[in-house]
């Protein structure tokens, strides 16, 4: 894991956007894994700006989203279909037919999940997976206790995640209990992962993910086994880490040949 700590979420998101842009420029037919939640919003805004002002071209890109709520139609305001449409897809030029998001209304969920895995395989696997981190350490919607080898499947949310995500639903509306999410095994097959976490509320989950033992109780910690993961943090999210000085020294003193930003 490479730990990159910047003072603000804006700066960390800009670095993330440069990494995604570099991936797309180097391989215009890149397959990218996309995340939802408040964390990647600034990254998506920056990608939209790069598309408009720098001509960053997504016309060859294929995308796979991590997850979706079961029972929500694509047009529901809290659905991840709608989130992606509003925050990224309507601002860039990823061809519609190459956008993939789990279908929360799928009639046969196991068959839909198997087809989603197959589609990732047929696309050649995910080159770069963007990830946020739940306050309980979840990745996608892989809650604590998820099998470390899991594939795309239905999961039941914890009450903590339902309450964390209640802000995206209108007052009185129920946050669904069930979701479809890529598995931890699916995420681990991505060639590169970019994990973003911002704010004090993520500090404990970040410390457990980066410096704790690898355990299904903290799904993010599995990334310690991933050969190419960059963790982009603001100062608050990094505040419970023990080796902050070391991570900062490493980042500020990268040999030129190793610098990728
Ligand atoms: C949600 C999403 C995750 C996201 C996480 C953090 O439940 N399923 O993919 O990373 O929670 O959300 P936020 O970025 O809003 O803190």
mmCIF file of C-alpha atoms and ligand atoms in Angstrom:
data_model
loop_
_atom_site.group_PDB
_atom_site.id
_atom_site.type_symbol
_atom_site.label_atom_id
_atom_site.label_comp_id
_atom_site.label_asym_id
_atom_site.label_seq_id
_atom_site.Cartn_x
_atom_site.Cartn_y
_atom_site.Cartn_z
ATOM 1 C CA UNK A 1 0.000 0.000 0.000
ATOM 2 C CA UNK A 2 1.167 3.481 -0.765
ATOM 3 C CA UNK A 3 -0.257 5.990 1.715
ATOM 4 C CA UNK A 4 -0.659 9.525 0.353
ATOM 5 C CA UNK A 5 -1.737 12.146 2.874
ATOM 6 C CA UNK A 6 -2.668 15.633 1.714
ATOM 7 C CA UNK A 7 -3.989 18.479 3.846
ATOM 8 C CA UNK A 8 -7.473 18.566 2.300
ATOM 9 C CA UNK A 9 -9.952 16.335 0.515
ATOM 10 C CA UNK A 10 -9.779 18.733 -2.456
ATOM 11 C CA UNK A 11 -6.040 18.169 -2.882
ATOM 12 C CA UNK A 12 -6.308 14.393 -2.394
ATOM 13 C CA UNK A 13 -9.166 14.228 -4.913
ATOM 14 C CA UNK A 14 -7.076 16.159 -7.428
ATOM 15 C CA UNK A 15 -4.257 13.642 -7.104
ATOM 16 C CA UNK A 16 -6.799 10.822 -7.571
ATOM 17 C CA UNK A 17 -8.170 12.552 -10.676
ATOM 18 C CA UNK A 18 -4.665 12.857 -12.136
ATOM 19 C CA UNK A 19 -4.103 9.137 -11.577
ATOM 20 C CA UNK A 20 -7.396 8.228 -13.265
ATOM 21 C CA UNK A 21 -6.679 10.635 -16.137
ATOM 22 C CA UNK A 22 -3.234 9.126 -16.621
ATOM 23 C CA UNK A 23 -4.750 5.626 -16.721
ATOM 24 C CA UNK A 24 -7.297 6.697 -19.368
ATOM 25 C CA UNK A 25 -4.678 8.530 -21.468
ATOM 26 C CA UNK A 26 -2.237 5.615 -21.351
ATOM 27 C CA UNK A 27 -4.944 3.100 -22.184
ATOM 28 C CA UNK A 28 -7.994 4.729 -23.790
ATOM 29 C CA UNK A 29 -9.792 1.368 -23.564
ATOM 30 C CA UNK A 30 -9.366 1.161 -19.801
ATOM 31 C CA UNK A 31 -11.862 -0.674 -17.623
ATOM 32 C CA UNK A 32 -12.533 1.364 -14.502
ATOM 33 C CA UNK A 33 -14.353 0.356 -11.347
ATOM 34 C CA UNK A 34 -16.434 3.156 -9.864
ATOM 35 C CA UNK A 35 -17.619 3.941 -6.338
ATOM 36 C CA UNK A 36 -20.452 6.037 -4.942
ATOM 37 C CA UNK A 37 -20.945 7.924 -1.664
ATOM 38 C CA UNK A 38 -19.816 11.441 -0.843
ATOM 39 C CA UNK A 39 -16.104 10.579 -0.984
ATOM 40 C CA UNK A 40 -15.572 10.352 -4.778
ATOM 41 C CA UNK A 41 -17.724 13.398 -5.649
ATOM 42 C CA UNK A 42 -14.795 15.827 -5.941
ATOM 43 C CA UNK A 43 -12.829 13.294 -7.962
ATOM 44 C CA UNK A 44 -15.742 13.009 -10.415
ATOM 45 C CA UNK A 45 -16.039 16.813 -10.611
ATOM 46 C CA UNK A 46 -12.369 17.008 -11.455
ATOM 47 C CA UNK A 47 -12.685 14.301 -14.135
ATOM 48 C CA UNK A 48 -15.615 16.222 -15.643
ATOM 49 C CA UNK A 49 -13.449 19.379 -15.732
ATOM 50 C CA UNK A 50 -10.601 17.476 -17.372
ATOM 51 C CA UNK A 51 -13.037 16.153 -19.973
ATOM 52 C CA UNK A 52 -14.329 19.639 -20.767
ATOM 53 C CA UNK A 53 -11.166 21.698 -20.539
ATOM 54 C CA UNK A 54 -8.351 19.233 -21.311
ATOM 55 C CA UNK A 55 -10.195 16.957 -23.731
ATOM 56 C CA UNK A 56 -9.850 13.883 -21.506
ATOM 57 C CA UNK A 57 -11.616 11.310 -23.672
ATOM 58 C CA UNK A 58 -13.683 8.532 -22.092
ATOM 59 C CA UNK A 59 -15.131 7.252 -25.372
ATOM 60 C CA UNK A 60 -13.172 3.983 -25.160
ATOM 61 C CA UNK A 61 -13.690 3.438 -21.427
ATOM 62 C CA UNK A 62 -15.779 0.664 -19.879
ATOM 63 C CA UNK A 63 -17.069 1.091 -16.315
ATOM 64 C CA UNK A 64 -18.348 -1.220 -13.605
ATOM 65 C CA UNK A 65 -19.878 0.171 -10.431
ATOM 66 C CA UNK A 66 -19.330 -1.543 -7.132
ATOM 67 C CA UNK A 67 -22.858 -1.771 -5.833
ATOM 68 C CA UNK A 68 -26.562 -0.859 -5.799
ATOM 69 C CA UNK A 69 -29.495 -1.060 -3.391
ATOM 70 C CA UNK A 70 -31.934 -3.935 -3.957
ATOM 71 C CA UNK A 71 -35.418 -2.660 -4.696
ATOM 72 C CA UNK A 72 -34.476 0.830 -5.925
ATOM 73 C CA UNK A 73 -35.324 1.736 -9.512
ATOM 74 C CA UNK A 74 -32.581 3.513 -11.499
ATOM 75 C CA UNK A 75 -34.500 6.783 -11.305
ATOM 76 C CA UNK A 76 -34.877 6.683 -7.493
ATOM 77 C CA UNK A 77 -33.033 9.748 -6.090
ATOM 78 C CA UNK A 78 -30.960 7.600 -3.685
ATOM 79 C CA UNK A 79 -30.105 4.882 -6.229
ATOM 80 C CA UNK A 80 -26.504 4.537 -7.313
ATOM 81 C CA UNK A 81 -27.676 4.621 -10.942
ATOM 82 C CA UNK A 82 -28.983 8.125 -10.339
ATOM 83 C CA UNK A 83 -25.910 9.125 -8.314
ATOM 84 C CA UNK A 84 -23.578 8.089 -11.123
ATOM 85 C CA UNK A 85 -25.697 9.763 -13.762
ATOM 86 C CA UNK A 86 -25.709 13.077 -11.924
ATOM 87 C CA UNK A 87 -22.140 13.032 -10.605
ATOM 88 C CA UNK A 88 -20.236 11.603 -13.557
ATOM 89 C CA UNK A 89 -21.979 10.040 -16.536
ATOM 90 C CA UNK A 90 -23.851 13.121 -17.707
ATOM 91 C CA UNK A 91 -20.596 15.137 -17.593
ATOM 92 C CA UNK A 92 -18.251 12.802 -19.502
ATOM 93 C CA UNK A 93 -18.471 10.614 -22.618
ATOM 94 C CA UNK A 94 -18.392 7.014 -21.438
ATOM 95 C CA UNK A 95 -20.582 5.200 -24.018
ATOM 96 C CA UNK A 96 -23.880 4.102 -22.448
ATOM 97 C CA UNK A 97 -23.454 0.519 -23.606
ATOM 98 C CA UNK A 98 -20.184 0.230 -21.714
ATOM 99 C CA UNK A 99 -21.582 1.475 -18.368
ATOM 100 C CA UNK A 100 -22.413 -1.305 -15.900
ATOM 101 C CA UNK A 101 -24.160 -0.928 -12.542
ATOM 102 C CA UNK A 102 -25.778 -3.814 -10.643
ATOM 103 C CA UNK A 103 -29.543 -3.840 -11.227
ATOM 104 C CA UNK A 104 -31.392 -3.349 -7.948
ATOM 105 C CA UNK A 105 -34.590 -4.580 -9.593
ATOM 106 C CA UNK A 106 -33.120 -7.820 -11.004
ATOM 107 C CA UNK A 107 -35.683 -10.631 -10.762
ATOM 108 C CA UNK A 108 -33.110 -13.390 -10.390
ATOM 109 C CA UNK A 109 -30.402 -11.826 -8.247
ATOM 110 C CA UNK A 110 -27.944 -14.782 -8.206
ATOM 111 C CA UNK A 111 -28.118 -15.013 -12.028
ATOM 112 C CA UNK A 112 -27.683 -11.248 -12.347
ATOM 113 C CA UNK A 113 -24.628 -11.335 -10.056
ATOM 114 C CA UNK A 114 -23.075 -14.212 -12.024
ATOM 115 C CA UNK A 115 -23.662 -12.279 -15.270
ATOM 116 C CA UNK A 116 -22.039 -9.180 -13.730
ATOM 117 C CA UNK A 117 -18.925 -11.185 -12.859
ATOM 118 C CA UNK A 118 -18.916 -12.637 -16.381
ATOM 119 C CA UNK A 119 -19.171 -9.162 -17.911
ATOM 120 C CA UNK A 120 -16.138 -8.002 -15.896
ATOM 121 C CA UNK A 121 -14.202 -11.039 -17.133
ATOM 122 C CA UNK A 122 -15.247 -10.461 -20.753
ATOM 123 C CA UNK A 123 -14.175 -6.829 -20.526
ATOM 124 C CA UNK A 124 -10.695 -8.073 -19.610
ATOM 125 C CA UNK A 125 -10.890 -7.355 -15.863
ATOM 126 C CA UNK A 126 -10.784 -4.021 -14.047
ATOM 127 C CA UNK A 127 -7.671 -1.920 -14.649
ATOM 128 C CA UNK A 128 -8.297 0.664 -11.958
ATOM 129 C CA UNK A 129 -10.823 0.390 -9.144
ATOM 130 C CA UNK A 130 -11.886 3.511 -7.236
ATOM 131 C CA UNK A 131 -12.928 2.736 -3.661
ATOM 132 C CA UNK A 132 -14.364 4.609 -0.687
ATOM 133 C CA UNK A 133 -14.312 3.259 2.849
ATOM 134 C CA UNK A 134 -17.274 2.747 5.159
ATOM 135 C CA UNK A 135 -16.925 4.016 8.718
ATOM 136 C CA UNK A 136 -16.941 0.327 9.734
ATOM 137 C CA UNK A 137 -14.204 -0.473 7.202
ATOM 138 C CA UNK A 138 -16.492 -1.793 4.444
ATOM 139 C CA UNK A 139 -15.518 -1.742 0.767
ATOM 140 C CA UNK A 140 -18.357 -1.486 -1.736
ATOM 141 C CA UNK A 141 -21.079 -2.945 0.465
ATOM 142 C CA UNK A 142 -18.923 -5.761 1.810
ATOM 143 C CA UNK A 143 -19.790 -5.395 5.462
ATOM 144 C CA UNK A 144 -17.561 -6.668 8.308
ATOM 145 C CA UNK A 145 -17.580 -10.461 8.275
ATOM 146 C CA UNK A 146 -17.765 -10.677 4.470
ATOM 147 C CA UNK A 147 -15.851 -13.584 3.002
ATOM 148 C CA UNK A 148 -12.442 -12.409 1.872
ATOM 149 C CA UNK A 149 -12.975 -14.462 -1.312
ATOM 150 C CA UNK A 150 -16.517 -13.228 -2.004
ATOM 151 C CA UNK A 151 -17.838 -12.438 -5.491
ATOM 152 C CA UNK A 152 -20.706 -10.201 -6.636
ATOM 153 C CA UNK A 153 -23.742 -11.152 -4.542
ATOM 154 C CA UNK A 154 -26.572 -9.924 -2.355
ATOM 155 C CA UNK A 155 -25.562 -8.600 1.091
ATOM 156 C CA UNK A 156 -27.480 -7.365 4.112
ATOM 157 C CA UNK A 157 -26.450 -3.957 5.441
ATOM 158 C CA UNK A 158 -25.518 -3.371 9.074
ATOM 159 C CA UNK A 159 -27.541 -0.835 11.023
ATOM 160 C CA UNK A 160 -24.449 1.382 11.148
ATOM 161 C CA UNK A 161 -24.219 1.571 7.356
ATOM 162 C CA UNK A 162 -27.984 2.077 7.027
ATOM 163 C CA UNK A 163 -27.764 4.973 9.442
ATOM 164 C CA UNK A 164 -24.597 6.418 7.779
ATOM 165 C CA UNK A 165 -26.396 6.360 4.414
ATOM 166 C CA UNK A 166 -29.776 7.630 5.679
ATOM 167 C CA UNK A 167 -28.677 11.152 4.673
ATOM 168 C CA UNK A 168 -29.137 10.225 1.014
ATOM 169 C CA UNK A 169 -32.806 9.285 1.574
ATOM 170 C CA UNK A 170 -35.705 11.590 2.358
ATOM 171 C CA UNK A 171 -36.942 11.821 5.948
ATOM 172 C CA UNK A 172 -39.148 8.878 6.891
ATOM 173 C CA UNK A 173 -37.952 6.794 3.934
ATOM 174 C CA UNK A 174 -36.487 3.367 4.752
ATOM 175 C CA UNK A 175 -32.879 2.687 3.763
ATOM 176 C CA UNK A 176 -33.005 -0.732 2.057
ATOM 177 C CA UNK A 177 -31.640 -3.651 4.056
ATOM 178 C CA UNK A 178 -30.350 -5.477 0.997
ATOM 179 C CA UNK A 179 -27.815 -4.548 -1.661
ATOM 180 C CA UNK A 180 -25.898 -6.104 -4.541
ATOM 181 C CA UNK A 181 -22.156 -5.610 -4.284
ATOM 182 C CA UNK A 182 -19.015 -6.764 -6.034
ATOM 183 C CA UNK A 183 -17.246 -9.144 -3.668
ATOM 184 C CA UNK A 184 -13.910 -8.661 -1.955
ATOM 185 C CA UNK A 185 -12.482 -11.330 -4.272
ATOM 186 C CA UNK A 186 -13.775 -9.336 -7.256
ATOM 187 C CA UNK A 187 -12.205 -6.105 -5.973
ATOM 188 C CA UNK A 188 -8.883 -7.829 -5.250
ATOM 189 C CA UNK A 189 -8.580 -8.882 -8.907
ATOM 190 C CA UNK A 190 -8.456 -5.238 -10.044
ATOM 191 C CA UNK A 191 -5.006 -4.399 -11.348
ATOM 192 C CA UNK A 192 -4.825 -1.214 -9.312
ATOM 193 C CA UNK A 193 -6.930 0.168 -6.458
ATOM 194 C CA UNK A 194 -7.347 3.790 -5.393
ATOM 195 C CA UNK A 195 -8.859 3.946 -1.909
ATOM 196 C CA UNK A 196 -10.085 7.405 -0.890
ATOM 197 C CA UNK A 197 -11.099 8.386 2.648
ATOM 198 C CA UNK A 198 -11.760 11.847 4.014
ATOM 199 C CA UNK A 199 -12.783 13.322 7.347
ATOM 200 C CA UNK A 200 -12.431 12.498 11.027
ATOM 201 C CA UNK A 201 -15.276 9.958 10.849
ATOM 202 C CA UNK A 202 -13.054 7.670 8.757
ATOM 203 C CA UNK A 203 -9.900 7.931 10.914
ATOM 204 C CA UNK A 204 -10.411 4.705 12.891
ATOM 205 C CA UNK A 205 -11.464 2.712 9.817
ATOM 206 C CA UNK A 206 -8.389 4.022 7.944
ATOM 207 C CA UNK A 207 -6.027 3.064 10.780
ATOM 208 C CA UNK A 208 -7.546 -0.429 10.985
ATOM 209 C CA UNK A 209 -7.389 -0.802 7.193
ATOM 210 C CA UNK A 210 -3.787 0.338 6.805
ATOM 211 C CA UNK A 211 -2.083 -0.636 10.058
ATOM 212 C CA UNK A 212 -4.344 -3.249 11.648
ATOM 213 C CA UNK A 213 -4.327 -7.002 11.097
ATOM 214 C CA UNK A 214 -5.903 -8.351 7.920
ATOM 215 C CA UNK A 215 -9.327 -9.482 9.043
ATOM 216 C CA UNK A 216 -12.835 -9.963 7.667
ATOM 217 C CA UNK A 217 -13.928 -7.678 10.523
ATOM 218 C CA UNK A 218 -12.337 -4.782 8.603
ATOM 219 C CA UNK A 219 -12.872 -5.589 4.908
ATOM 220 C CA UNK A 220 -10.601 -2.716 3.821
ATOM 221 C CA UNK A 221 -7.643 -4.409 5.528
ATOM 222 C CA UNK A 222 -7.673 -7.077 2.787
ATOM 223 C CA UNK A 223 -6.096 -4.447 0.534
ATOM 224 C CA UNK A 224 -2.843 -5.067 2.433
ATOM 225 C CA UNK A 225 -2.636 -8.149 0.208
ATOM 226 C CA UNK A 226 -3.242 -6.146 -2.967
ATOM 227 C CA UNK A 227 -0.038 -5.571 -4.961
ATOM 228 C CA UNK A 228 -0.939 -2.088 -6.257
ATOM 229 C CA UNK A 229 -3.094 -0.007 -3.956
ATOM 230 C CA UNK A 230 -2.786 3.709 -3.307
ATOM 231 C CA UNK A 231 -4.594 5.142 -0.282
ATOM 232 C CA UNK A 232 -5.442 8.837 -0.650
ATOM 233 C CA UNK A 233 -6.295 10.601 2.609
ATOM 234 C CA UNK A 234 -6.900 14.073 3.950
ATOM 235 C CA UNK A 235 -5.240 15.025 7.234
ATOM 236 C CA UNK A 236 -8.327 14.195 9.316
ATOM 237 C CA UNK A 237 -8.774 10.716 7.887
ATOM 238 C CA UNK A 238 -5.055 10.093 8.502
ATOM 239 C CA UNK A 239 -5.163 11.359 12.086
ATOM 240 C CA UNK A 240 -5.269 7.938 13.809
ATOM 241 C CA UNK A 241 -2.361 6.456 11.811
ATOM 242 C CA UNK A 242 0.832 5.657 13.739
ATOM 243 C CA UNK A 243 3.329 6.090 10.887
ATOM 244 C CA UNK A 244 2.135 9.385 9.379
ATOM 245 C CA UNK A 245 5.611 10.969 9.356
ATOM 246 C CA UNK A 246 7.027 8.004 7.483
ATOM 247 C CA UNK A 247 4.252 7.988 4.841
ATOM 248 C CA UNK A 248 4.708 11.724 4.267
ATOM 249 C CA UNK A 249 8.467 11.451 3.965
ATOM 250 C CA UNK A 250 8.127 8.624 1.444
ATOM 251 C CA UNK A 251 5.630 10.579 -0.660
ATOM 252 C CA UNK A 252 7.678 13.782 -0.624
ATOM 253 C CA UNK A 253 10.937 12.029 -1.496
ATOM 254 C CA UNK A 254 9.949 9.683 -4.277
ATOM 255 C CA UNK A 255 12.679 9.220 -6.857
ATOM 256 C CA UNK A 256 11.759 11.019 -10.073
ATOM 257 C CA UNK A 257 11.485 7.733 -11.979
ATOM 258 C CA UNK A 258 8.965 6.473 -9.434
ATOM 259 C CA UNK A 259 6.855 9.591 -9.311
ATOM 260 C CA UNK A 260 3.538 9.001 -10.995
ATOM 261 C CA UNK A 261 1.774 12.246 -10.265
HETATM 262 C C1 LIG B 1 -21.351 3.413 0.913
HETATM 263 C C2 LIG B 1 -20.892 2.787 -0.404
HETATM 264 C C3 LIG B 1 -19.413 2.595 -0.410
HETATM 265 C C4 LIG B 1 -18.777 3.881 0.077
HETATM 266 C C5 LIG B 1 -19.034 4.050 1.528
HETATM 267 C C6 LIG B 1 -18.565 5.390 2.085
HETATM 268 O O1 LIG B 1 -22.097 2.584 1.706
HETATM 269 N N1 LIG B 1 -21.517 1.549 -0.731
HETATM 270 O O2 LIG B 1 -18.967 2.252 -1.717
HETATM 271 O O3 LIG B 1 -17.384 3.821 -0.102
HETATM 272 O O4 LIG B 1 -20.376 3.793 1.852
HETATM 273 O O5 LIG B 1 -19.493 6.391 1.839
HETATM 274 P P1 LIG B 1 -19.145 7.934 1.934
HETATM 275 O O6 LIG B 1 -18.159 8.194 0.871
HETATM 276 O O7 LIG B 1 -20.434 8.631 1.695
HETATM 277 O O8 LIG B 1 -18.597 8.157 3.284
#
